[in-house]
Coordinates of C-alpha atoms in Angstrom, one line a residue:
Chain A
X329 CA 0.0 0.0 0.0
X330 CA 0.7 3.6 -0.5
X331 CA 1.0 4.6 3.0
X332 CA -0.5 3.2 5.8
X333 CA 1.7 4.3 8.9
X334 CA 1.1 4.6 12.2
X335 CA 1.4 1.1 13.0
X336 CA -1.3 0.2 15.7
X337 CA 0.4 -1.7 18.9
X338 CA -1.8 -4.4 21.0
X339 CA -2.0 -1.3 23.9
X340 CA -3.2 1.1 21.1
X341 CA -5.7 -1.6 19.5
X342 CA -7.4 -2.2 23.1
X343 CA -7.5 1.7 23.3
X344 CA -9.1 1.7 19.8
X345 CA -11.7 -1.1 21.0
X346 CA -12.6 1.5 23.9
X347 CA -13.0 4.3 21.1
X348 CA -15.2 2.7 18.7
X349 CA -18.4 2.9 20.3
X350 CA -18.0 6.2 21.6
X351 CA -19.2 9.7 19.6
X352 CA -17.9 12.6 19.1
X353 CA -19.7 14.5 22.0
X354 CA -19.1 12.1 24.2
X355 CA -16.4 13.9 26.8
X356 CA -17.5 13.2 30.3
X357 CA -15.8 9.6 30.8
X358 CA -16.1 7.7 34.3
X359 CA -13.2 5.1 34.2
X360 CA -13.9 2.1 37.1
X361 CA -10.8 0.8 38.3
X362 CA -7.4 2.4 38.5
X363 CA -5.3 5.0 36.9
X364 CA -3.4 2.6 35.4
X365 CA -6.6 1.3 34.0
X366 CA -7.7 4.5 32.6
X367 CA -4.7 5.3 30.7
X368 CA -5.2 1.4 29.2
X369 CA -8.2 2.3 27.7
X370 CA -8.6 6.4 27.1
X371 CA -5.1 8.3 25.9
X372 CA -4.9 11.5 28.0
X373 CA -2.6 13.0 25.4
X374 CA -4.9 12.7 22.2
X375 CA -8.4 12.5 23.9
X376 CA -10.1 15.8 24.1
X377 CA -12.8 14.1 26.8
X378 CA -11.9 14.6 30.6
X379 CA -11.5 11.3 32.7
X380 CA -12.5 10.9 36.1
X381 CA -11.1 7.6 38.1
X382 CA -13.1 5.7 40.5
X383 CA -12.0 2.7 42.6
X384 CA -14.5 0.2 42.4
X385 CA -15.7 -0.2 46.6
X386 CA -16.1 3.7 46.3
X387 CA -19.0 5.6 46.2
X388 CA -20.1 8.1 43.6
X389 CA -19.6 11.8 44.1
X390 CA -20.9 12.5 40.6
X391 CA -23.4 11.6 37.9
X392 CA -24.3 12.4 34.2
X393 CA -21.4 10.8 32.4
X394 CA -21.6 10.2 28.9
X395 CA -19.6 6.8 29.6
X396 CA -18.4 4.9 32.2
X397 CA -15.7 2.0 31.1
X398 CA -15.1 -1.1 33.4
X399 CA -11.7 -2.4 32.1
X400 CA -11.6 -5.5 33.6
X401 CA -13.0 -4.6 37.0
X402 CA -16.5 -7.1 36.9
X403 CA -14.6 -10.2 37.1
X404 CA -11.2 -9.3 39.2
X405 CA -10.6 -10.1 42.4
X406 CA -10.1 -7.6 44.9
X407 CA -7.2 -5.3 45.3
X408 CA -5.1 -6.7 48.8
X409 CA -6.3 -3.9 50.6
X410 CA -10.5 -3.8 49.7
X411 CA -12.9 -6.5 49.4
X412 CA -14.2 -7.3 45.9
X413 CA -17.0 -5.7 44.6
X414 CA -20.1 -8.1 43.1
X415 CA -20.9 -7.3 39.2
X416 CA -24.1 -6.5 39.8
X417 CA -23.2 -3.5 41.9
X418 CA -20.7 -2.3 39.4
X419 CA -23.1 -2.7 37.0
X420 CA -26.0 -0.8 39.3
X421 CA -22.9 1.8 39.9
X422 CA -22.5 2.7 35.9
X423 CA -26.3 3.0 35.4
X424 CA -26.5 5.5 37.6
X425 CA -23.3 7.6 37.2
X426 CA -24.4 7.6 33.2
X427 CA -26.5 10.2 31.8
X428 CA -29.8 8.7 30.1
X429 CA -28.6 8.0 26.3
X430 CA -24.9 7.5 28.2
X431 CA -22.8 4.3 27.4
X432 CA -21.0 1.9 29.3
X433 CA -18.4 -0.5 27.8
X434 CA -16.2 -3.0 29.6
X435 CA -14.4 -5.9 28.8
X436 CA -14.1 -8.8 31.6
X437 CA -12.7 -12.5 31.5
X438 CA -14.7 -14.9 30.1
X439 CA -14.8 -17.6 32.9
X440 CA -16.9 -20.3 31.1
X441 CA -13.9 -20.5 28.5
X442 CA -10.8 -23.1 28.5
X443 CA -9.1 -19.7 30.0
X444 CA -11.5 -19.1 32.4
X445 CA -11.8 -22.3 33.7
X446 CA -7.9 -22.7 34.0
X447 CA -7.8 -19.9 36.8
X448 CA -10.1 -22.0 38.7
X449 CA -6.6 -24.3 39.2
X450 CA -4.8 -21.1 40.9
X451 CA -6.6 -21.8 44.2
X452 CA -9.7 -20.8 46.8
X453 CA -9.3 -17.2 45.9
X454 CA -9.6 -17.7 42.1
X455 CA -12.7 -20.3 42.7
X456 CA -14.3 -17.6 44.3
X457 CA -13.4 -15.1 42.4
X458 CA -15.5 -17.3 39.4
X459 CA -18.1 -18.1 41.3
X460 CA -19.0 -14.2 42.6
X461 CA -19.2 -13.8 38.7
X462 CA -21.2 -16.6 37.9
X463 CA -23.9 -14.1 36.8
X464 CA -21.7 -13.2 33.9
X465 CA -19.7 -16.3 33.3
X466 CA -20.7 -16.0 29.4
X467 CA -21.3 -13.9 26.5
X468 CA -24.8 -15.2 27.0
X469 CA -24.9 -14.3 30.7
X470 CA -23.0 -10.7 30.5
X471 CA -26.1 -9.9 28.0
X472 CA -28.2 -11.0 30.9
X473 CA -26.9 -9.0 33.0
X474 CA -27.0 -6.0 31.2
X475 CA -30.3 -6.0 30.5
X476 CA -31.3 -6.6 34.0
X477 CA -29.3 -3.6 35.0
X478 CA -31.4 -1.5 33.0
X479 CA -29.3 -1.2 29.5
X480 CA -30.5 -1.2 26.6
X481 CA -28.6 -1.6 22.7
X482 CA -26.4 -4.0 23.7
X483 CA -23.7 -5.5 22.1
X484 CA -21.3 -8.3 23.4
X485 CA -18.2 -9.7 21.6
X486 CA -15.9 -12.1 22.0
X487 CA -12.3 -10.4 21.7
X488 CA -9.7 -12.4 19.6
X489 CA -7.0 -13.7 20.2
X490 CA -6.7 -11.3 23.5
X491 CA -7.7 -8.4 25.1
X492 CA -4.0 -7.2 25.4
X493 CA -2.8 -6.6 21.9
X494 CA -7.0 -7.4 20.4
X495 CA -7.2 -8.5 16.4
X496 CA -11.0 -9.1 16.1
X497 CA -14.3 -8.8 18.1
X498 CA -16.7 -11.4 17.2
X499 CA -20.4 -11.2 18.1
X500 CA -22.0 -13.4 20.9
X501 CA -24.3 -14.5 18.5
X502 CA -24.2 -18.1 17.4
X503 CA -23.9 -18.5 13.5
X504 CA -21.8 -15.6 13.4
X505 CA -19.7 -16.3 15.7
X506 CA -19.7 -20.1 14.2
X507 CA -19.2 -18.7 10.8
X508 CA -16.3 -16.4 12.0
X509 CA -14.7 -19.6 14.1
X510 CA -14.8 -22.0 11.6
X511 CA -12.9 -19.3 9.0
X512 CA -10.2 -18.6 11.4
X513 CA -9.4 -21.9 12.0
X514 CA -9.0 -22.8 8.1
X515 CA -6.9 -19.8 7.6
X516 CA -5.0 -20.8 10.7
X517 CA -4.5 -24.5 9.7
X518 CA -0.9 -24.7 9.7
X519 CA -0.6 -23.3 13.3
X520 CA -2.1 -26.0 14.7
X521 CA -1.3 -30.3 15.0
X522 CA -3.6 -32.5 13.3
X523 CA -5.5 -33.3 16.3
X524 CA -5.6 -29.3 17.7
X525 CA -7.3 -28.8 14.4
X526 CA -9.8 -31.1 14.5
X527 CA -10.5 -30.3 17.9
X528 CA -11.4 -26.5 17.3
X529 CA -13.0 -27.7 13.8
X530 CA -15.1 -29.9 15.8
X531 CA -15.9 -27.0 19.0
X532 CA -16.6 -24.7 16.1
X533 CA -19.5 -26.7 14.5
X534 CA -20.7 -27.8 17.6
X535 CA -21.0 -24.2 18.4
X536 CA -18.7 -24.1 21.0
X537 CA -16.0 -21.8 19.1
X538 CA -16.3 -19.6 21.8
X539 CA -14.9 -21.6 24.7
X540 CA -11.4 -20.9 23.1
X541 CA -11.7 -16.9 23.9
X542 CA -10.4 -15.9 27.4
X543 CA -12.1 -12.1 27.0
X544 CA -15.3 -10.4 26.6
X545 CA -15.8 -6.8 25.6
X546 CA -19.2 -5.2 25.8
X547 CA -21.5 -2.1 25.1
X548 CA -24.9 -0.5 25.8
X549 CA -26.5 2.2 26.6
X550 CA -28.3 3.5 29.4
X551 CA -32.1 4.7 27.9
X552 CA -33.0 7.9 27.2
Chain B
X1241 CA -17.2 6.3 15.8
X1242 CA -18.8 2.6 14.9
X1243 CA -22.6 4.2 15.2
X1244 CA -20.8 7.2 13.1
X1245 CA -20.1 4.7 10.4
X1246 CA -23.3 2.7 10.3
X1247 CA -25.0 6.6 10.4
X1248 CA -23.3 6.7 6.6
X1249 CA -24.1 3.5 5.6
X1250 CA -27.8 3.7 6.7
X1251 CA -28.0 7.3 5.2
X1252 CA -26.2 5.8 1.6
X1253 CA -28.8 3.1 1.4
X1254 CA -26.2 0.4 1.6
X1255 CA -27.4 -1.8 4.7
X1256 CA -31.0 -1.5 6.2
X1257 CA -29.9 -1.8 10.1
X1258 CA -34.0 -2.1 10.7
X1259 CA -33.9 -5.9 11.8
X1260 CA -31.3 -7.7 13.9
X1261 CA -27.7 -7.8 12.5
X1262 CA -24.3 -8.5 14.1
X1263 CA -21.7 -6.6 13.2
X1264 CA -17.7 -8.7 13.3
X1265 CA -15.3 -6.0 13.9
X1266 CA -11.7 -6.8 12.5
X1267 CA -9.1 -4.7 13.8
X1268 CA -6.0 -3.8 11.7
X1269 CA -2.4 -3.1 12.8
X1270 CA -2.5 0.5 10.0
X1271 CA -4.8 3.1 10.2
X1272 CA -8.3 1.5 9.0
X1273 CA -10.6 -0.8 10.4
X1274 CA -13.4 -3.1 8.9
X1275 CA -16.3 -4.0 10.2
X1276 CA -18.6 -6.6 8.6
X1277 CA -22.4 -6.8 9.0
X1278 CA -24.1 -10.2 8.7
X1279 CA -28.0 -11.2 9.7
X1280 CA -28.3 -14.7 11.1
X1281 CA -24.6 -15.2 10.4
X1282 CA -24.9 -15.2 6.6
X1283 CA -22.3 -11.9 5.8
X1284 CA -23.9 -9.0 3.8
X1285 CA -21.8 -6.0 3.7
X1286 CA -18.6 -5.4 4.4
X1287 CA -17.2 -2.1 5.2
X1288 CA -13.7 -0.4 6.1
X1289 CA -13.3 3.0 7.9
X1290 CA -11.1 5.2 9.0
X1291 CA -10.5 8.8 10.7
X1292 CA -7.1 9.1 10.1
X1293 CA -6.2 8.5 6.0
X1294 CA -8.5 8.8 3.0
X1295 CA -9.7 6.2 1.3
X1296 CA -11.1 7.5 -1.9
X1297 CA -7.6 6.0 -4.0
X1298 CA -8.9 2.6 -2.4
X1299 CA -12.2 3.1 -3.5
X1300 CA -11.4 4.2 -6.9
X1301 CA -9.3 1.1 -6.9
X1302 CA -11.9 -1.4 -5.8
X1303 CA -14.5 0.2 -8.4
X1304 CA -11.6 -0.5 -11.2
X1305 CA -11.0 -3.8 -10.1
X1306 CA -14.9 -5.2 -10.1
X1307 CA -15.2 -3.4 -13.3
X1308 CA -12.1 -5.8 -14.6
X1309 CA -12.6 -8.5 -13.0
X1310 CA -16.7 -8.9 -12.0
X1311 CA -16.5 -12.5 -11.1
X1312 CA -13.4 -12.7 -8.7
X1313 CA -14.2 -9.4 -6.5
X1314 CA -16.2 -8.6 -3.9
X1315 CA -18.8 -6.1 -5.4
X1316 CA -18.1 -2.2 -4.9
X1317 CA -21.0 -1.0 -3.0
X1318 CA -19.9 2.7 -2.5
X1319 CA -17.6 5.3 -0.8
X1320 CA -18.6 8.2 1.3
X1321 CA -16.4 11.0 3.3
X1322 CA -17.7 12.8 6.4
X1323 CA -14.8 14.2 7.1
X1324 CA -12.9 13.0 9.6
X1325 CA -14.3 9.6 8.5
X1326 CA -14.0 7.8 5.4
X1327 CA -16.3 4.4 4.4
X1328 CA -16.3 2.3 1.8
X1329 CA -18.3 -0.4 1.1
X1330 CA -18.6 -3.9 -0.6
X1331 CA -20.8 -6.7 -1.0
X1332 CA -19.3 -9.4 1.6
X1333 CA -18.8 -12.7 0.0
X1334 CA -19.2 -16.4 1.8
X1335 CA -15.7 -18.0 1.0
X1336 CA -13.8 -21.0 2.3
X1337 CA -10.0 -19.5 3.0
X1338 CA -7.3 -20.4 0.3
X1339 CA -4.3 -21.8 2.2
X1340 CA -1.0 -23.6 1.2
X1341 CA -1.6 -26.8 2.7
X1342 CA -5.2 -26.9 1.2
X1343 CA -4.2 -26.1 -2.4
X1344 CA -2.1 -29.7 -2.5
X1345 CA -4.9 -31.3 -2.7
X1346 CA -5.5 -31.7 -6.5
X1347 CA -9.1 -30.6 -6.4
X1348 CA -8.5 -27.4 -4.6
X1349 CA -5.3 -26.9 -6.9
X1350 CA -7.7 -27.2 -9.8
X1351 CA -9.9 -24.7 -8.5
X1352 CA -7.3 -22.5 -7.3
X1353 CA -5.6 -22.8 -10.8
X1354 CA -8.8 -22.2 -12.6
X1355 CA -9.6 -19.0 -11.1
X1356 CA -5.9 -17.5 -11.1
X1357 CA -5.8 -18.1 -14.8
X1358 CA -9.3 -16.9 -15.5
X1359 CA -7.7 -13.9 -13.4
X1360 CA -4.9 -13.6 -15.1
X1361 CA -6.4 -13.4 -18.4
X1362 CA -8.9 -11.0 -18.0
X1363 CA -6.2 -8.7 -16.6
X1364 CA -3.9 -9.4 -19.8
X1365 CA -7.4 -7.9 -21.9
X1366 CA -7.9 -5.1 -19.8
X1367 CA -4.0 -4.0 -19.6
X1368 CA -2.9 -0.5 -19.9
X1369 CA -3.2 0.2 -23.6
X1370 CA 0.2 2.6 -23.1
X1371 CA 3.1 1.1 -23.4
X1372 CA 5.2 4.6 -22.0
X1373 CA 3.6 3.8 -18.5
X1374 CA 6.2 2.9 -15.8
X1375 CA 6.2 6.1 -13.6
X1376 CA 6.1 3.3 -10.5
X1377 CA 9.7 2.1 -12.0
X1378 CA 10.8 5.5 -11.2
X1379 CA 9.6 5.4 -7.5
X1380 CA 11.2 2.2 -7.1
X1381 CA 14.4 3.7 -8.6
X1382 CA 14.6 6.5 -6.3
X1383 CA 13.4 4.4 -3.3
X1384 CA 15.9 2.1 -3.9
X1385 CA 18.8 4.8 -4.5
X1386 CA 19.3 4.6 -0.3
X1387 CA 20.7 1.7 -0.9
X1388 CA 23.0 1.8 -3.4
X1389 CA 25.2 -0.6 -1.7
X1390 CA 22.9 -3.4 -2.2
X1391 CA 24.4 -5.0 -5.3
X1392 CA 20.7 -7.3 -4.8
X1393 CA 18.8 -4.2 -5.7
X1394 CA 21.2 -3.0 -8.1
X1395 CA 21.3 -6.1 -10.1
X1396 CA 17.2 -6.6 -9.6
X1397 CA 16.7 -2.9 -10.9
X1398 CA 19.0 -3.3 -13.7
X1399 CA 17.5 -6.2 -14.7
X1400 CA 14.0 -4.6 -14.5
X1401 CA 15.1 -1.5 -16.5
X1402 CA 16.4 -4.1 -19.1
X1403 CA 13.2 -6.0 -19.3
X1404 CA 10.7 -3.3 -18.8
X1405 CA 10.0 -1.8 -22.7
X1406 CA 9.4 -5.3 -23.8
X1407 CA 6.6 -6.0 -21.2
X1408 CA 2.9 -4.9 -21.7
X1409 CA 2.0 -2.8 -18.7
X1410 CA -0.6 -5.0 -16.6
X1411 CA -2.4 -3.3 -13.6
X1412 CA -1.4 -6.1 -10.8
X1413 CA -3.1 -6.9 -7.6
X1414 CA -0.4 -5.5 -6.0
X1415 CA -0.4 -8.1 -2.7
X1416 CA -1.7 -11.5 -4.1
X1417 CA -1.3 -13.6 -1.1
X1418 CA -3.3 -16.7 0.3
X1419 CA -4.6 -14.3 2.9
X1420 CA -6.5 -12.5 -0.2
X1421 CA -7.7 -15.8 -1.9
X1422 CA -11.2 -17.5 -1.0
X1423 CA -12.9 -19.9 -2.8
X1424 CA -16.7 -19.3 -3.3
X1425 CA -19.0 -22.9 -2.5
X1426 CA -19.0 -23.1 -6.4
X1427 CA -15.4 -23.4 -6.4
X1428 CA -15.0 -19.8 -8.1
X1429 CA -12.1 -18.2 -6.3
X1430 CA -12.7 -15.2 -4.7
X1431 CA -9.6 -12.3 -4.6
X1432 CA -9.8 -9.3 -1.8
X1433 CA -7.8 -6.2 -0.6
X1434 CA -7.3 -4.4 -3.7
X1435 CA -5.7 -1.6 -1.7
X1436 CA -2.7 -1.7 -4.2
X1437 CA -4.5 -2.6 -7.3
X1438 CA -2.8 -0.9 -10.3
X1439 CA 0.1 0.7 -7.9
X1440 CA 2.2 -1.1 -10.6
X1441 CA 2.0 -2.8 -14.0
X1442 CA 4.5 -5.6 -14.1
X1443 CA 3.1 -8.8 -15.3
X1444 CA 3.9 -11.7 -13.6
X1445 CA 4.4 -9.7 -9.8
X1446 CA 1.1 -11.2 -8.5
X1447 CA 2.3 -14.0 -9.8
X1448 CA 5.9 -14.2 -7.8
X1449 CA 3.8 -13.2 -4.5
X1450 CA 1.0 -15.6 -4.3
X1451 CA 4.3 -18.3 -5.1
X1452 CA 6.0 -16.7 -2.6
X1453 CA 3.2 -16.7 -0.1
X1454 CA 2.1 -20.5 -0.7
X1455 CA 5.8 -21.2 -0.3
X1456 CA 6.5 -19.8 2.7
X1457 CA 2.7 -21.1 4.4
X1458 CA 3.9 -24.6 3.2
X1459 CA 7.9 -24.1 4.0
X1460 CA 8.5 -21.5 5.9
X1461 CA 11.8 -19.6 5.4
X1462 CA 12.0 -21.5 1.6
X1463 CA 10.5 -19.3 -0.5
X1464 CA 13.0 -19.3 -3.0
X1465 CA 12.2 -23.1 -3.8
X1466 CA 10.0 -24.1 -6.8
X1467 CA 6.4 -24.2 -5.6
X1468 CA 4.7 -27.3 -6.8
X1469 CA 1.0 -26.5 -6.3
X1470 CA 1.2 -24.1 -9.1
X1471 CA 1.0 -24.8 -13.0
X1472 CA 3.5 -21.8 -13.7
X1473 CA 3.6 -22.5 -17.5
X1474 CA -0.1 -22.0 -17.8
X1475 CA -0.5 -19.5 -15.5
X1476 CA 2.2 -16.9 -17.9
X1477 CA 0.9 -18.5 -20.7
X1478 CA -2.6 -16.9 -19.5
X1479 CA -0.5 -13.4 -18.8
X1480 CA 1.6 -13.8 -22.3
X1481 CA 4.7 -13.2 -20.4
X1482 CA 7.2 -16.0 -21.4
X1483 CA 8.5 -18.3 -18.7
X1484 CA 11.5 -18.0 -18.8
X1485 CA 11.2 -14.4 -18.6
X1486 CA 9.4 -14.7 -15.6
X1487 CA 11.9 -17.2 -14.0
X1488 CA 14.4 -14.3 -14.6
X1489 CA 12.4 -11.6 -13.3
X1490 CA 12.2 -13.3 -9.8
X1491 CA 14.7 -10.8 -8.1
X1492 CA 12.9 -7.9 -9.7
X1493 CA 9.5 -8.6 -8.5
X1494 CA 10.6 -9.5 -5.0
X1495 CA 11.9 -5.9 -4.9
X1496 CA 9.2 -4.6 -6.4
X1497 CA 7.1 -6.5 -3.6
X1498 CA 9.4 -4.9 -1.4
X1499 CA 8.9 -1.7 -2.6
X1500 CA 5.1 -1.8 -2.4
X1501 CA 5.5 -2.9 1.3
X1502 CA 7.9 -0.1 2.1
X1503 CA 5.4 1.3 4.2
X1504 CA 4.4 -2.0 6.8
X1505 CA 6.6 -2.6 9.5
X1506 CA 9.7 -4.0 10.1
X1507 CA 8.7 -7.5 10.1
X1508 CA 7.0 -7.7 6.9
X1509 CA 9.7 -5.5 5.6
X1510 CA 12.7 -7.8 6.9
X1511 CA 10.6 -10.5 5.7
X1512 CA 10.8 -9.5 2.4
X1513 CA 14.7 -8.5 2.5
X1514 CA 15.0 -11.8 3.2
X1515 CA 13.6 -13.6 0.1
X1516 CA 15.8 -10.5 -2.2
X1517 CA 19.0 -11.6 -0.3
X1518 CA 18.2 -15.6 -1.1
X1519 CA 17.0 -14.9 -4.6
X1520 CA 20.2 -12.6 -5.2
X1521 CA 22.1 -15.8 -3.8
X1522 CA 20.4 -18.3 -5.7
X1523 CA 20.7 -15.8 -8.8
X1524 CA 24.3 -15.1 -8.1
X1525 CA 25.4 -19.2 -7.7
X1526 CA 23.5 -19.8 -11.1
X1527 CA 25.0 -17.0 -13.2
X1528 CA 28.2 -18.2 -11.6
X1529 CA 28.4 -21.7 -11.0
X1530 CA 32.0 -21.8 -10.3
X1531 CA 31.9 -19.8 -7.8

């Protein structure tokens, strides 16, 4: 091609997948979690918007955001020094620290994936960890969820490969997702043993493609 | 910026977002992103957008290239610019992906074959009627000038210059890999990413990458080897460009691959340095056996 610099890093793709669902007038931005998180997710040197920080156990001193973003906070454990915070209640939280036609996106583990289900083998603390979540173990679930908070226009992806450096987000739906699974793993043939391939070929048409994606990433809105 | 993009789409007429879709979202590691909308999983429209490049030489591109070749590209929907955003638009296409290990089985091969010299034809019909066209040779010239201690370049350029008034210019793909290849369910094959299409006319270059590309998905870090999946007599014969031309051209299209990636990023870049300095090597050895 012509030109096609700048060349996008992992960290500035995951910013990017915090960006796409936003509009222009959106400048009020409620990050959950820490500053560390919010500079993951929103640039302070290119974004115009102004980013407030909020850990997750505290409690709001301010409302009428135009988003709030849960990086990762719904399904980590607590910090050493605070309890953890149930989903729900983040959830509840972002509701009402959005402005009505405000949006919330977030990305979390996906626990009912070969990932998720790994952790499980870290110890007590990891069990419980997946088990407090339970309510969004899934793509399925985190839709759930959202809706039972009170969002509406949702959308819910599964990231690929990773949330760290992300290539792709696929949609919770099942044929598409199916579709998209059962293309990847073609194109990717070579990467994989005979058996490794046969195995995903065979999760893919069963539908289960999405076992194989340790991260979900999520949007709605709050109604107007 | 997504609901900015589907705002344009909706307000073109392109894709009715009234019932349920999903929309796949590919990221990229340059500045443009695609995004492609299916209902019930079956893909219907496939768009790419950006805020930070235009895309209206892509877009004149991609019209060009489903005008040439109807039957092997996705169908040119449309191009708008709302400045800072630029969407384009085609028709997304159900396709099995092309890779190397695939295409040695003889009944992909066939396929694979059939549609490459089907492609290769119709490019040979529509090729630039002017045979004074080679401003891209100058480019590559000058781009190449910073390395004027690469004897691989010189002796790849030279060899180019040489060759270049006795070749018909022929608008190339410009980055025929198997990554760009599908086959449709009725064994049509299906080319995409015509980003580059007509950057340069040099028959026989998408030839040398989609080689090259197969190659190195079947042996990696071989590419220079002879790629057996390929009928390479029929396939020139298709671009009326003599074999053994092409066999002696290898050097020059790997730097003109080269030259088309300048822009990527180191990987791909060194990547391709790689193949010139094996090809200069395996060149070098054969017009010196001796040595």
């Amino acid at each position: 091609m012509d030109s096609r610099p700048p060349f996008a890093t992992g960290e500035q793709r995951l910013r990017l997948l915090y960006r796409l669902p936003l509009s222009d007038g959106d400048n009020r931005i409620l990050v959950v979690g820490s500053g560390a998180d919010a500079d993951s997710v929103f640039d302070p040197t290119v974004s115009q918007a102004k980013v407030d920080v909020i850990a997750p156990g505290n409690p709001l001193v301010a409302s009428g955001f135009d988003v709030v973003a849960l990086p990762g906070c719904l399904t980590r454990g607590g910090e050493a020094h605070s309890a953890p915070v149930p989903p729900e209640r983040l959830l509840e939280l972002a509701f009402s620290a959005l402005r009505p036609g405000g949006l919330v996106v977030g990305h979390l583990d996906h626990l009912l994936s070969v990932h998720g289900l790994r952790r499980m083998r870290q110890g007590p603390f990891a069990i419980g960890t997946w088990f407090r979540c339970r309510g969004l173990v899934s793509g399925r679930k985190c839709r759930e969820a959202l809706v039972q908070a009170g969002f509406a226009e949702l959308d819910c992806f599964y990231v690929e490969p990773r949330i760290e450096a992300p290539m792709a987000l696929i949609p919770v739906h099942p044929q598409a997702a199916t579709r998209h699974f059962l293309s990847a793993i073609r194109r990717t043939r070579g990467q994989y043993s005979a058996l490794g391939f046969g195995l995903r070929m065979a999760l893919a048409r069963a539908r289960l493609g999405g076992i194989l994606q340790p991260h979900l990433l999520f949007w709605a809105r709050r109604p107007c | 910026m997504l609901s900015d993009v589907l705002a344009i789409v909706v307000a073109e007429g392109w894709f009715d977002t009234t019932p349920p879709f999903e929309k796949t979202i590919y990221l990229s590691q340059g500045s443009a992103q695609c995004v492609l909308l299916s209902r019930n999983g079956e893909p219907e429209c496939f768009i790419k957008f950006t805020n930070l490049m235009s895309l209206a030489a892509e877009a004149e591109r991609m019209a060009r290239s489903f005008e040439c070749f109807p039957h092997q590209t996705p169908r040119f929907i449309g191009y708008a610019s709302r400045p800072p955003l630029e969407v384009l638009a085609t028709s997304a296409v159900t396709f099995c992906p092309v890779t190397g290990q695939m295409m040695l089985a003889r009944r992909n091969r066939a396929a694979v074959c059939a549609g490459l010299e089907r492609f290769f034809r119709c490019m040979r019909e529509s090729q630039t009627a002017n045979r004074a066209q080679h401003g891209w040779f100058a480019g590559m010239c000058e781009y190449f000038s910073g390395h004027a201690a690469d004897s691989a370049a010189a002796i790849g350029l030279a060899r180019l210059g040489d060759a270049l008034d006795s070749l018909a210019p022929m608008a190339q793909h410009g980055d025929l890999v198997l990554n760009n290849l599908g086959l449709r369910s009725n064994a049509e094959l299906v080319i995409f990413d015509w980003e580059d299409y007509g950057a340069v006319e040099l028959p026989g270059l998408d030839l040398f990458t989609l080689e090259n590309s197969i190659q190195r998905d079947l042996v990696p870090g071989r590419s220079h080897a002879a790629v057996p999946a390929l009928d390479r007599r029929r396939l020139c014969e298709a671009l009326g460009l003599p074999l053994q031309l092409y066999e002696s051209l290898r050097l020059s299209y790997a730097l003109t691959f080269r030259y088309l990636k300048r822009n990527y990023n180191a990987e791909v870049r060194d990547r391709l340095d790689d193949v010139i300095e094996r090809l200069a090597s395996v060149q070098g050895s054969a017009a010196n056996p001796s040595g």
